[in-house]
Amino acid sequence: MKDQFLVSGGARLQGSVKVDGAKNSVLKLMAAALLAEGTTTLTNCPEILDVPLMQKVLEGLGCEVTVDGGAVSITTPSELSSDADFDAVRQFRASVCVLGPLTARCGRAKVALPGGDAIGSRPLDMHQSGLEKMGATTRIEHGAVVAEVDRLRGAHIKLDFPSVGATENIVTAAVLADGVTTLDNAAREPEIMDLCDMLMSMGAQIDGAGSSTLTITGVDKLCPTTHEVVGDRIVAGTWAYAAVMTQGDITVGGISPRHLHLPLEKLKVAGAHIETYENGFRAKMDRRPDAVDYQTLPFPGFPTDLQPMAIGLSVIANGTSVITENVFESRFRFVDELLRLGADAQVDGHHVVIRGIDKLSSTHVWSSDIRAGAGLVLAGLVADEQTVVHDVYHIDRGYPHFVENLNRLGANVQRVSVEEPEIY
């Protein structure tokens, strides 16, 4: 049995919604708890499928993990296993973030090459290179990346690309290394800042958090802490685009609008009314949106995780849009599903040209990743009849209570379980 979403078109979303902690942060914070013996507690955690998956990874390493609604407590023992369970790790990409903490704590890490969303290749070259500069040896062996070192030492590391994952693994390794590590061209995403804030509350010495150059002075020991997870800017951005696509009016809380500056500016250009507050914003639209061009870039650029929402808005906008994907090469798989809905779009390399139409035509569509799944639901809201979204387990990995929140805002979305045939 598999779950589907039945999405009725024609709804105008209106009301308020509060976002929980960020998926792209909570999993990395859970991994960072490996760095300190004792109990670390995370609050404001999202109730998503990936949290119990990371729980399973940490339990396989010897931790005791308790998940209670929006709180996660992780008790890390003095002696950890250095081998991350293959079956748990391969289910989602974020599991690779245990590589840095395990190498720092144990002097060895063996982490199965992870699975996750079908959005393109995400190699571990920069992760391995960073650890090697700190004195570790790394190799790919039997489907796993293995890192070994007697003692990590500080180094000067420059990333070829501001990779979020590589930044996280290098920082979580460097906090317990001997000496000073300087990381240039580091990722600047709010989730990186959140990780640095938690590490500093554990006793780490990090300068430059939020900038492209991080200076980490290693310490002998970290202590457990309690930390509130930063709000999920991608979920918040999804609600903003949902408001504009449905010509609705949604107030979103639990997020700093600074973390969504460019996406909200793009909505203003499309004709939306945007009000920002200290811990939220309001997105209101009373007409068909205008076409806007987008190109995805690392933060503070337009986030690749909101690219499906930008495309979803563009297909029903007034005019022609050009969307350029600069981060993941397979993100345009989403466009194939929109073509089923009648969208006028043409992919050319890492660009897609979209000519907006008044309304989409409902049919069956399939999610290929978390954000594409959410984007298809939003597309279904602006289709003529009922759209059936398949493979919605992807959406459950990143959007807590998605159907319930949609329906509270005025949508008509049903979750149903059906027996789906395997397709070969």
Short mmCIF file of C-alpha atoms in Angstrom, two decimals:
data_model
loop_
_atom_site.label_atom_id
_atom_site.label_comp_id
_atom_site.label_asym_id
_atom_site.label_seq_id
_atom_site.Cartn_x
_atom_site.Cartn_y
_atom_site.Cartn_z
CA MET A 1 0.00 0.00 0.00
CA LYS A 2 1.24 3.46 -0.91
CA ASP A 3 -0.10 6.87 0.00
CA GLN A 4 -1.33 9.36 -2.57
CA PHE A 5 -2.56 12.94 -2.29
CA LEU A 6 -5.81 13.85 -4.04
CA VAL A 7 -5.53 17.58 -4.70
CA SER A 8 -8.63 19.51 -5.76
CA GLY A 9 -7.92 22.58 -7.86
CA GLY A 10 -9.38 26.04 -7.47
CA ALA A 11 -8.66 26.74 -3.79
CA ARG A 12 -7.58 30.16 -2.54
CA LEU A 13 -5.28 29.67 0.44
CA GLN A 14 -5.85 32.08 3.31
CA GLY A 15 -4.88 32.15 6.97
CA SER A 16 -1.77 31.67 9.07
CA VAL A 17 0.76 28.88 9.53
CA LYS A 18 3.83 28.47 11.74
CA VAL A 19 6.87 26.61 10.49
CA ASP A 20 8.88 24.22 12.66
CA GLY A 21 12.64 23.73 12.77
CA ALA A 22 14.51 23.22 9.53
CA LYS A 23 14.93 19.76 8.05
CA ASN A 24 18.24 20.93 6.60
CA SER A 25 19.43 21.81 10.10
CA VAL A 26 17.96 19.33 12.59
CA LEU A 27 19.62 16.27 11.04
CA LYS A 28 23.06 17.91 11.12
CA LEU A 29 22.51 19.04 14.72
CA MET A 30 21.59 15.49 15.69
CA ALA A 31 24.86 14.29 14.16
CA ALA A 32 26.81 17.04 15.96
CA ALA A 33 25.58 15.60 19.27
CA LEU A 34 28.08 12.78 18.63
CA LEU A 35 30.87 15.21 19.52
CA ALA A 36 30.09 15.36 23.25
CA GLU A 37 29.54 12.62 25.81
CA GLY A 38 26.24 13.12 27.65
CA THR A 39 22.72 14.23 26.74
CA THR A 40 22.07 16.92 24.14
CA THR A 41 18.51 18.14 23.64
CA LEU A 42 17.14 19.77 20.50
CA THR A 43 13.85 21.70 20.57
CA ASN A 44 11.61 23.01 17.76
CA CYS A 45 12.31 19.84 15.77
CA PRO A 46 10.06 19.11 12.79
CA GLU A 47 7.95 15.94 12.90
CA ILE A 48 9.21 14.56 9.60
CA LEU A 49 10.23 11.13 8.38
CA ASP A 50 13.95 11.93 8.28
CA VAL A 51 14.20 12.52 12.04
CA PRO A 52 13.48 8.87 13.01
CA LEU A 53 15.79 7.81 10.16
CA MET A 54 18.63 9.82 11.73
CA GLN A 55 17.58 8.42 15.12
CA LYS A 56 18.21 4.94 13.74
CA VAL A 57 21.66 5.97 12.46
CA LEU A 58 22.66 7.39 15.85
CA GLU A 59 21.31 4.41 17.77
CA GLY A 60 23.38 2.16 15.52
CA LEU A 61 26.45 4.12 16.65
CA GLY A 62 25.63 3.51 20.33
CA CYS A 63 23.53 6.55 21.26
CA GLU A 64 20.23 6.52 23.10
CA VAL A 65 17.74 8.74 21.26
CA THR A 66 14.30 9.85 22.43
CA VAL A 67 11.92 11.66 20.08
CA ASP A 68 8.98 13.34 21.81
CA GLY A 69 7.03 15.56 19.45
CA GLY A 70 9.23 18.56 18.77
CA ALA A 71 11.98 17.56 21.19
CA VAL A 72 14.84 15.16 20.48
CA SER A 73 17.22 14.02 23.25
CA ILE A 74 20.46 12.27 22.30
CA THR A 75 22.61 10.58 24.93
CA THR A 76 26.07 9.95 23.50
CA PRO A 77 28.28 7.36 25.23
CA SER A 78 32.01 7.68 25.96
CA GLU A 79 32.73 4.95 23.40
CA LEU A 80 31.06 5.14 20.01
CA SER A 81 30.87 2.68 17.17
CA SER A 82 32.61 4.14 14.13
CA ASP A 83 30.59 2.22 11.54
CA ALA A 84 27.30 3.78 10.44
CA ASP A 85 24.66 1.18 9.61
CA PHE A 86 24.34 0.62 5.87
CA ASP A 87 20.57 0.07 5.80
CA ALA A 88 19.89 3.24 7.79
CA VAL A 89 22.39 5.51 6.04
CA ARG A 90 21.50 4.62 2.46
CA GLN A 91 17.92 5.90 2.85
CA PHE A 92 18.72 9.62 2.99
CA ARG A 93 21.52 11.95 1.99
CA ALA A 94 21.91 13.88 5.25
CA SER A 95 23.24 10.75 7.00
CA VAL A 96 26.70 11.50 5.58
CA CYS A 97 26.99 14.34 8.13
CA VAL A 98 28.11 11.79 10.76
CA LEU A 99 31.43 11.48 8.89
CA GLY A 100 33.07 14.54 10.46
CA PRO A 101 31.95 13.94 14.07
CA LEU A 102 32.92 10.25 13.98
CA THR A 103 36.36 10.99 12.55
CA ALA A 104 36.93 13.60 15.26
CA ARG A 105 35.66 11.47 18.17
CA CYS A 106 36.81 7.99 17.13
CA GLY A 107 39.71 8.58 14.78
CA ARG A 108 37.83 6.42 12.30
CA ALA A 109 34.54 6.57 10.42
CA LYS A 110 32.90 4.21 7.99
CA VAL A 111 29.75 5.64 6.44
CA ALA A 112 27.81 3.95 3.64
CA LEU A 113 27.44 6.10 0.55
CA PRO A 114 24.01 7.59 1.11
CA GLY A 115 20.86 7.66 -0.98
CA GLY A 116 18.09 10.26 -0.87
CA ASP A 117 16.48 12.52 -3.43
CA ALA A 118 16.93 12.03 -7.19
CA ILE A 119 18.16 15.55 -7.92
CA GLY A 120 21.62 14.85 -9.32
CA SER A 121 25.07 13.71 -8.30
CA ARG A 122 26.43 14.95 -4.97
CA PRO A 123 29.92 13.45 -4.66
CA LEU A 124 31.94 13.40 -1.43
CA ASP A 125 35.19 14.64 -2.98
CA MET A 126 35.27 17.89 -0.99
CA HIS A 127 34.35 16.08 2.24
CA GLN A 128 37.23 13.66 1.77
CA SER A 129 39.69 16.34 0.65
CA GLY A 130 38.96 18.47 3.71
CA LEU A 131 39.55 15.56 6.10
CA GLU A 132 42.73 14.61 4.24
CA LYS A 133 44.10 18.13 4.65
CA MET A 134 43.56 17.65 8.39
CA GLY A 135 45.67 14.50 8.30
CA ALA A 136 43.14 11.75 7.70
CA THR A 137 43.36 9.09 5.04
CA THR A 138 40.12 8.40 3.17
CA ARG A 139 38.96 5.83 0.66
CA ILE A 140 35.81 4.39 -0.87
CA GLU A 141 35.53 0.75 0.15
CA HIS A 142 32.66 -1.70 -0.44
CA GLY A 143 30.13 1.06 -0.96
CA ALA A 144 31.24 3.16 2.01
CA VAL A 145 33.54 6.12 2.62
CA VAL A 146 36.19 5.32 5.23
CA ALA A 147 38.24 7.94 7.07
CA GLU A 148 41.07 7.13 9.51
CA VAL A 149 43.46 9.31 11.53
CA ASP A 150 45.47 9.18 14.75
CA ARG A 151 44.66 12.80 15.53
CA LEU A 152 43.19 15.49 13.32
CA ARG A 153 45.22 18.68 13.02
CA GLY A 154 44.28 22.16 11.89
CA ALA A 155 44.76 23.11 8.25
CA HIS A 156 43.93 25.71 5.63
CA ILE A 157 41.12 24.41 3.43
CA LYS A 158 39.51 26.11 0.46
CA LEU A 159 36.39 24.61 -1.07
CA ASP A 160 35.98 24.60 -4.84
CA PHE A 161 32.27 25.26 -4.30
CA PRO A 162 30.49 26.46 -1.13
CA SER A 163 29.08 23.00 -0.41
CA VAL A 164 26.79 22.86 2.61
CA GLY A 165 27.56 19.21 3.35
CA ALA A 166 31.32 19.59 3.02
CA THR A 167 31.27 22.70 5.21
CA GLU A 168 29.35 20.82 7.89
CA ASN A 169 31.64 17.79 7.92
CA ILE A 170 34.82 19.89 7.95
CA VAL A 171 33.59 22.15 10.75
CA THR A 172 32.40 19.25 12.93
CA ALA A 173 35.76 17.55 12.47
CA ALA A 174 37.83 20.70 13.05
CA VAL A 175 36.26 21.62 16.40
CA LEU A 176 38.17 18.75 18.07
CA ALA A 177 41.34 18.94 15.94
CA ASP A 178 44.73 20.14 17.18
CA GLY A 179 45.38 23.75 16.20
CA VAL A 180 43.54 26.16 13.94
CA THR A 181 41.56 25.30 10.82
CA THR A 182 40.69 28.01 8.30
CA LEU A 183 37.89 27.16 5.87
CA ASP A 184 37.59 29.46 2.84
CA ASN A 185 34.60 29.58 0.49
CA ALA A 186 32.47 28.01 3.21
CA ALA A 187 28.72 27.73 2.76
CA ARG A 188 26.82 30.64 4.31
CA GLU A 189 23.33 29.13 4.63
CA PRO A 190 21.37 29.91 7.82
CA GLU A 191 21.58 26.21 8.67
CA ILE A 192 25.40 26.51 8.80
CA MET A 193 25.04 29.41 11.21
CA ASP A 194 22.65 27.30 13.29
CA LEU A 195 25.20 24.47 13.45
CA CYS A 196 27.97 26.88 14.47
CA ASP A 197 25.73 28.38 17.17
CA MET A 198 25.10 24.94 18.64
CA LEU A 199 28.76 23.94 18.48
CA MET A 200 29.79 27.17 20.23
CA SER A 201 27.24 26.50 22.96
CA MET A 202 29.02 23.13 23.39
CA GLY A 203 32.35 24.91 23.87
CA ALA A 204 33.69 25.09 20.31
CA GLN A 205 35.71 28.11 19.20
CA ILE A 206 34.47 29.33 15.80
CA ASP A 207 34.98 32.78 14.31
CA GLY A 208 33.26 34.08 11.18
CA ALA A 209 30.03 32.10 11.41
CA GLY A 210 27.70 33.32 8.67
CA SER A 211 30.59 34.46 6.46
CA SER A 212 32.51 32.66 3.73
CA THR A 213 35.61 32.27 5.92
CA LEU A 214 35.44 30.22 9.10
CA THR A 215 38.28 30.01 11.62
CA ILE A 216 38.00 27.06 13.99
CA THR A 217 40.35 26.66 16.93
CA GLY A 218 40.21 23.07 18.10
CA VAL A 219 39.44 22.23 21.74
CA ASP A 220 40.09 19.08 23.73
CA LYS A 221 36.49 18.41 24.70
CA LEU A 222 32.94 19.56 24.02
CA CYS A 223 29.99 19.46 26.40
CA PRO A 224 26.34 18.54 25.70
CA THR A 225 23.87 21.37 25.30
CA THR A 226 20.25 22.34 24.68
CA HIS A 227 19.57 24.10 21.38
CA GLU A 228 16.52 25.38 19.49
CA VAL A 229 16.53 24.47 15.78
CA VAL A 230 16.31 27.42 13.38
CA GLY A 231 13.02 27.81 11.49
CA ASP A 232 12.66 26.09 8.12
CA ARG A 233 13.07 28.74 5.41
CA ILE A 234 12.24 26.27 2.61
CA VAL A 235 8.90 25.28 4.14
CA ALA A 236 8.19 28.96 4.81
CA GLY A 237 9.07 29.80 1.21
CA THR A 238 6.76 27.05 0.00
CA TRP A 239 3.85 28.69 1.84
CA ALA A 240 4.76 32.07 0.35
CA TYR A 241 4.68 30.68 -3.18
CA ALA A 242 1.46 28.81 -2.41
CA ALA A 243 -0.17 32.11 -1.41
CA VAL A 244 0.87 33.84 -4.63
CA MET A 245 0.02 30.92 -6.92
CA THR A 246 -3.52 30.61 -5.50
CA GLN A 247 -4.04 34.39 -5.29
CA GLY A 248 -4.33 33.94 -1.55
CA ASP A 249 -3.22 35.59 1.68
CA ILE A 250 -0.97 33.64 4.11
CA THR A 251 0.88 34.86 7.20
CA VAL A 252 3.89 32.67 8.04
CA GLY A 253 5.49 32.61 11.50
CA GLY A 254 8.52 30.95 13.03
CA ILE A 255 11.05 32.18 10.45
CA SER A 256 13.35 35.16 10.03
CA PRO A 257 12.41 36.91 6.77
CA ARG A 258 16.13 37.71 6.32
CA HIS A 259 16.61 34.04 5.48
CA LEU A 260 14.18 34.44 2.55
CA HIS A 261 15.13 37.89 1.33
CA LEU A 262 15.58 37.06 -2.36
CA PRO A 263 12.59 34.66 -2.73
CA LEU A 264 10.31 37.26 -1.17
CA GLU A 265 11.76 39.99 -3.40
CA LYS A 266 11.01 37.81 -6.43
CA LEU A 267 7.39 37.52 -5.29
CA LYS A 268 7.18 41.30 -5.03
CA VAL A 269 8.37 41.55 -8.64
CA ALA A 270 5.63 39.05 -9.57
CA GLY A 271 3.09 41.47 -8.11
CA ALA A 272 2.61 40.14 -4.59
CA HIS A 273 2.19 42.25 -1.48
CA ILE A 274 4.83 41.19 1.08
CA GLU A 275 4.96 42.40 4.68
CA THR A 276 7.85 41.30 6.91
CA TYR A 277 7.96 41.04 10.69
CA GLU A 278 10.67 40.11 13.17
CA ASN A 279 9.71 36.44 13.15
CA GLY A 280 7.59 36.00 10.03
CA PHE A 281 5.98 37.56 6.98
CA ARG A 282 2.71 37.92 5.08
CA ALA A 283 2.31 37.08 1.38
CA LYS A 284 -0.85 38.35 -0.34
CA MET A 285 -1.84 38.23 -4.01
CA ASP A 286 -5.06 39.40 -5.65
CA ARG A 287 -4.36 38.73 -9.34
CA ARG A 288 -2.51 36.46 -11.72
CA PRO A 289 1.25 36.75 -11.04
CA ASP A 290 3.66 38.25 -13.54
CA ALA A 291 6.49 36.17 -15.01
CA VAL A 292 9.86 36.44 -13.25
CA ASP A 293 13.28 34.99 -14.13
CA TYR A 294 15.21 32.93 -11.56
CA GLN A 295 18.65 31.42 -11.18
CA THR A 296 19.55 29.19 -8.25
CA LEU A 297 22.75 29.90 -6.32
CA PRO A 298 24.16 29.17 -2.87
CA PHE A 299 22.91 31.42 -0.08
CA PRO A 300 22.22 34.36 -0.19
CA GLY A 301 21.17 33.51 -3.76
CA PHE A 302 17.86 31.92 -4.68
CA PRO A 303 17.76 28.45 -3.04
CA THR A 304 17.69 25.40 -5.27
CA ASP A 305 15.19 23.83 -2.86
CA LEU A 306 12.64 26.49 -3.85
CA GLN A 307 13.24 26.07 -7.57
CA PRO A 308 10.20 23.76 -8.03
CA MET A 309 7.99 26.39 -6.40
CA ALA A 310 9.41 29.07 -8.70
CA ILE A 311 8.67 26.86 -11.70
CA GLY A 312 5.18 26.12 -10.38
CA LEU A 313 4.44 29.82 -10.16
CA SER A 314 5.94 30.48 -13.58
CA VAL A 315 3.75 27.95 -15.40
CA ILE A 316 0.61 29.90 -14.47
CA ALA A 317 2.17 33.40 -14.62
CA ASN A 318 1.45 36.11 -17.15
CA GLY A 319 4.41 36.07 -19.56
CA THR A 320 7.59 34.07 -20.16
CA SER A 321 10.11 33.05 -17.51
CA VAL A 322 13.61 31.59 -17.74
CA ILE A 323 14.72 29.42 -14.81
CA THR A 324 18.42 28.58 -14.51
CA GLU A 325 19.57 25.74 -12.23
CA ASN A 326 23.18 26.14 -11.09
CA VAL A 327 23.33 23.65 -8.20
CA PHE A 328 21.81 20.24 -9.07
CA GLU A 329 21.69 18.99 -12.63
CA SER A 330 18.65 16.72 -12.27
CA ARG A 331 16.27 19.16 -10.62
CA PHE A 332 14.41 19.66 -13.92
CA ARG A 333 12.90 16.16 -13.71
CA PHE A 334 10.09 18.07 -12.03
CA VAL A 335 9.32 19.79 -15.34
CA ASP A 336 8.36 16.46 -16.96
CA GLU A 337 5.56 16.09 -14.43
CA LEU A 338 4.32 19.64 -15.04
CA LEU A 339 4.14 18.84 -18.75
CA ARG A 340 1.60 16.14 -17.81
CA LEU A 341 -0.44 18.95 -16.28
CA GLY A 342 -0.35 20.92 -19.52
CA ALA A 343 2.48 23.34 -18.71
CA ASP A 344 4.23 25.06 -21.63
CA ALA A 345 7.90 24.51 -20.73
CA GLN A 346 11.04 23.56 -22.59
CA VAL A 347 14.29 22.40 -20.97
CA ASP A 348 17.59 23.42 -22.56
CA GLY A 349 20.56 22.20 -20.55
CA HIS A 350 20.41 23.87 -17.15
CA HIS A 351 17.76 26.35 -18.30
CA VAL A 352 14.02 25.94 -18.70
CA VAL A 353 11.89 28.40 -20.65
CA ILE A 354 8.30 28.64 -19.42
CA ARG A 355 5.38 30.36 -21.09
CA GLY A 356 2.63 30.86 -18.56
CA ILE A 357 -0.92 29.62 -19.11
CA ASP A 358 -4.14 30.45 -17.26
CA LYS A 359 -4.73 27.09 -15.59
CA LEU A 360 -3.22 23.60 -15.50
CA SER A 361 -5.08 20.42 -16.50
CA SER A 362 -5.32 17.82 -13.73
CA THR A 363 -3.89 14.30 -14.05
CA HIS A 364 -1.62 11.80 -12.22
CA VAL A 365 1.91 13.00 -11.35
CA TRP A 366 4.87 11.46 -9.50
CA SER A 367 7.19 13.03 -6.91
CA SER A 368 10.91 12.51 -7.49
CA ASP A 369 12.14 14.36 -4.40
CA ILE A 370 10.90 16.32 -1.38
CA ARG A 371 10.63 19.74 -3.00
CA ALA A 372 9.33 18.47 -6.35
CA GLY A 373 6.58 16.66 -4.45
CA ALA A 374 5.53 19.83 -2.65
CA GLY A 375 5.70 21.74 -5.94
CA LEU A 376 3.36 19.23 -7.58
CA VAL A 377 0.83 19.67 -4.78
CA LEU A 378 0.91 23.45 -5.33
CA ALA A 379 0.49 22.86 -9.07
CA GLY A 380 -2.53 20.69 -8.31
CA LEU A 381 -4.08 23.57 -6.40
CA VAL A 382 -4.11 25.66 -9.60
CA ALA A 383 -5.30 22.85 -11.91
CA ASP A 384 -8.88 22.51 -13.14
CA GLU A 385 -10.07 19.36 -11.36
CA GLN A 386 -8.43 16.70 -9.14
CA THR A 387 -4.71 15.97 -9.42
CA VAL A 388 -3.34 12.71 -7.99
CA VAL A 389 0.19 13.03 -6.56
CA HIS A 390 2.07 9.73 -6.18
CA ASP A 391 5.17 8.84 -4.10
CA VAL A 392 4.25 11.33 -1.40
CA TYR A 393 6.64 9.70 1.10
CA HIS A 394 9.16 12.16 -0.33
CA ILE A 395 7.01 15.05 0.90
CA ASP A 396 6.71 13.45 4.35
CA ARG A 397 10.51 13.65 4.64
CA GLY A 398 10.48 17.44 4.66
CA TYR A 399 7.00 18.86 5.34
CA PRO A 400 5.40 18.16 8.73
CA HIS A 401 1.59 17.98 8.75
CA PHE A 402 1.51 19.19 5.14
CA VAL A 403 -2.01 18.04 4.29
CA GLU A 404 -3.43 19.27 7.60
CA ASN A 405 -1.90 22.72 7.13
CA LEU A 406 -3.11 22.95 3.53
CA ASN A 407 -6.65 22.09 4.52
CA ARG A 408 -6.62 24.60 7.41
CA LEU A 409 -5.70 27.23 4.84
CA GLY A 410 -8.68 26.36 2.66
CA ALA A 411 -7.36 23.64 0.34
CA ASN A 412 -9.10 20.32 -0.34
CA VAL A 413 -6.35 17.68 -0.18
CA GLN A 414 -6.93 14.08 0.84
CA ARG A 415 -4.35 11.45 1.77
CA VAL A 416 -5.42 7.98 0.64
CA SER A 417 -3.68 4.60 0.76
CA VAL A 418 -3.96 2.47 -2.35
CA GLU A 419 -2.28 -0.59 -3.76
CA GLU A 420 -0.04 0.60 -6.56
CA PRO A 421 1.46 -1.81 -9.10
CA GLU A 422 5.24 -1.93 -9.43
CA ILE A 423 6.47 -0.32 -12.65
CA TYR A 424 9.44 -1.95 -14.37
#
